[in-house]
Amino acid sequence: MSVQERKERERAGRERLIVATARELAEQQGWDAVTTRRLAERIEYSQPVLYSHFRGKREIIGAVALEGASEMAAAVRAAASSADGPRARVTALARAYLDFAERNPAVYDAMFQLDGGLAFAKEETPEPLKDAFAALLESLGEVAGDGVHPGLFTETFWAALHGLATLTRARRLPPEDTERRVELLVDRLAMA
């Protein structure tokens, strides 16, 4: 291995450590607790080293969001692929999405609530975000219905899931009714 390859591998390792540490700290104490100073202390590197990887917290949030998008896409695909038939796939997708949001609140915030400097629904949208949407589209596109654009239907269903995730987490909706909400969403929107 060349010196350059070793340096690139070490740099990538430091970036993974920074992102993992930011994510861990955010999940434990919230995003307000994530500062470059605290990250530098936790990973035992100087703040200038952190800044050589990320220009600031915004870029770190963006990196966590991209990692989360990849994880969510994998979870949604795994759930949908284990289900048999369109209704079961959409139900499994909805449950996986809501479960991801509940288990990873800080990551979910990085993806959809905080400014990570990422473009959504544009040409320059990063690939992990496009892939997360594609993971939803794969199952939802087949139930969009005649004359309904699959992408538009997927956006609408996603918006409903996001609303359920956000309102349940904020204790605006009782969590014990989540399964009934999923059934209603699937029956009335996806299977209408």
C-alpha atoms as one frame of an Amber mdcrd trajectory, in Angstrom:
protein
   0.000   0.000   0.000   1.310   3.397  -0.936   1.742   6.262   1.515  -1.055
   8.127  -0.274  -3.449   5.169   0.048  -2.623   4.822   3.740  -3.255   8.548
   4.327  -6.579   8.348   2.476  -7.614   5.314   4.530  -6.656   7.097   7.771
  -8.554  10.209   6.690 -11.661   8.162   5.880 -11.353   6.457   9.261 -11.203
   9.815  11.051 -14.284  10.999   9.150 -16.198   7.854  10.136 -15.141   8.394
  13.749 -16.280  12.020  13.700 -19.662  11.099  12.211 -20.172   8.149  14.574
 -19.243  10.257  17.591 -21.527  13.120  16.525 -24.342  10.677  15.995 -23.803
   9.012  19.369 -23.649  12.339  21.183 -26.769  13.621  19.392 -28.723  10.453
  20.209 -27.684  10.682  23.872 -27.966  14.424  24.490 -29.508  16.059  21.431
 -27.966  18.036  18.597 -27.367  21.091  20.787 -24.753  19.040  22.634 -22.830
  18.396  19.422 -20.114  21.021  19.150 -16.751  20.815  17.446 -15.091  21.291
  20.809 -16.944  18.377  22.407 -16.365  16.203  19.356 -12.655  17.005  19.384
 -12.448  16.075  23.062 -14.332  12.816  22.574 -12.341  11.613  19.583  -9.076
  12.967  21.009  -8.173  15.084  18.001  -7.747  18.832  17.858 -10.473  21.098
  16.525  -8.312  21.982  13.483  -8.265  18.263  12.592 -12.069  18.242  12.752
 -12.193  21.323  10.539  -9.895  19.642   8.039 -12.697  17.102   7.497 -15.839
  19.189   7.988 -16.250  22.963   7.799 -18.567  22.879  10.786 -21.542  21.324
  12.468 -23.766  21.777   9.414 -21.558  19.488   7.325 -21.413  16.953  10.149
 -25.207  16.952  10.311 -25.245  16.413   6.539 -22.874  13.458   6.843 -25.066
  11.902   9.546 -28.115  12.476   7.358 -26.513  10.707   4.395 -25.510   7.767
   6.572 -29.040   7.636   7.969 -30.583   7.747   4.502 -28.545   4.706   3.492
 -29.593   2.858   6.632 -33.247   3.772   6.187 -33.204   2.654   2.548 -31.745
  -0.700   3.584 -34.331  -1.128   6.364 -37.243  -0.267   4.074 -36.001  -2.582
   1.329 -35.408  -5.451   3.740 -38.892  -5.094   5.217 -40.604  -4.807   1.846
 -38.689  -7.713   0.322 -39.778 -10.044   3.111 -43.462  -9.242   2.533 -45.696
 -11.032   0.067 -47.982  -8.940  -2.118 -48.419  -5.188  -2.620 -50.466  -4.507
   0.535 -48.066  -6.435   2.746 -45.067  -4.670   1.134 -46.522  -1.213   1.713
 -47.463  -2.095   5.299 -43.973  -3.461   5.958 -42.422  -0.359   4.387 -44.524
   1.939   6.600 -43.660  -0.002   9.749 -39.943  -0.035   8.874 -39.950   3.703
   8.195 -41.696   4.543  11.469 -39.499   2.112  13.381 -36.366   3.716  11.924
 -37.588   7.188  12.933 -38.394   5.999  16.469 -35.110   4.122  17.010 -32.908
   6.885  15.530 -34.447  10.237  16.507 -31.271  12.314  16.160 -30.452  10.755
  12.795 -34.036  11.315  11.653 -33.737  14.960  12.719 -30.487  15.268  10.766
 -32.222  13.837   7.716 -35.441  15.857   7.793 -35.467  18.586  10.429 -32.005
  20.142  10.607 -29.997  22.025   8.016 -27.284  19.684   6.832 -26.697  21.656
   3.657 -28.190  18.891   1.503 -30.349  19.435  -1.562 -33.580  17.446  -1.804
 -35.467  16.707  -5.019 -32.883  18.410  -7.215 -30.289  17.377  -9.753 -27.522
  17.782  -7.159 -29.292  15.697  -4.504 -26.703  13.327  -2.999 -27.033   9.689
  -4.043 -27.965   8.316  -0.580 -30.984  10.642  -0.465 -32.022   9.646  -3.978
 -31.638   6.001  -3.036 -33.771   6.410   0.118 -36.549   7.870  -2.026 -36.067
   5.072  -4.564 -36.476   2.521  -1.765 -39.902   3.995  -1.022 -40.812   4.287
  -4.695 -40.024   0.629  -5.378 -42.967  -0.532  -3.285 -45.230   2.492  -3.481
 -45.007   2.944  -7.229 -46.819  -0.324  -7.803 -49.865   0.847  -5.809 -50.066
   4.442  -7.040 -53.080   3.706  -9.196 -54.059   4.440 -12.758 -53.262   7.947
 -13.908 -51.297   8.768 -10.746 -47.628   9.612 -11.126 -45.706   7.076  -8.967
 -43.219   9.700  -7.769 -45.966  12.093  -6.712 -47.808   9.297  -4.910 -44.585
   8.289  -3.142 -44.000  11.889  -2.027 -47.531  12.048  -0.626 -47.248   8.724
   1.215 -43.805   9.709   2.517 -45.233  13.021   3.776 -47.916  11.091   5.660
 -45.306   8.772   7.202 -43.147  11.739   8.149 -46.130  13.416   9.780 -46.938
  10.286  11.768 -43.317   9.890  12.852 -42.934  13.526  13.842 -46.277  13.913
  15.612 -45.925  10.639  17.508 -42.435  11.529  18.660 -43.614  14.969  19.782
 -46.371  13.219  21.779 -49.050  14.897  19.689 -50.373  11.458  18.727 -50.631
   8.552  21.173 -48.070   5.877  20.252 -50.414   3.018  21.106 -52.477   3.819
  17.994 -49.539   3.708  15.574 -50.475   0.324  14.127 -54.064   1.446  13.501
 -52.742   4.567  11.776 -50.499   2.458   9.539 -53.447   0.229   8.591 -55.597
   3.272   7.864 -52.870   4.891   5.785 -52.305   1.729   3.787 -56.002   0.943
   3.326 -57.192   4.449   2.458 -54.233   5.870   0.589 -52.209   3.040  -0.861
 -54.968   0.535  -1.503 -57.787   2.955  -2.389
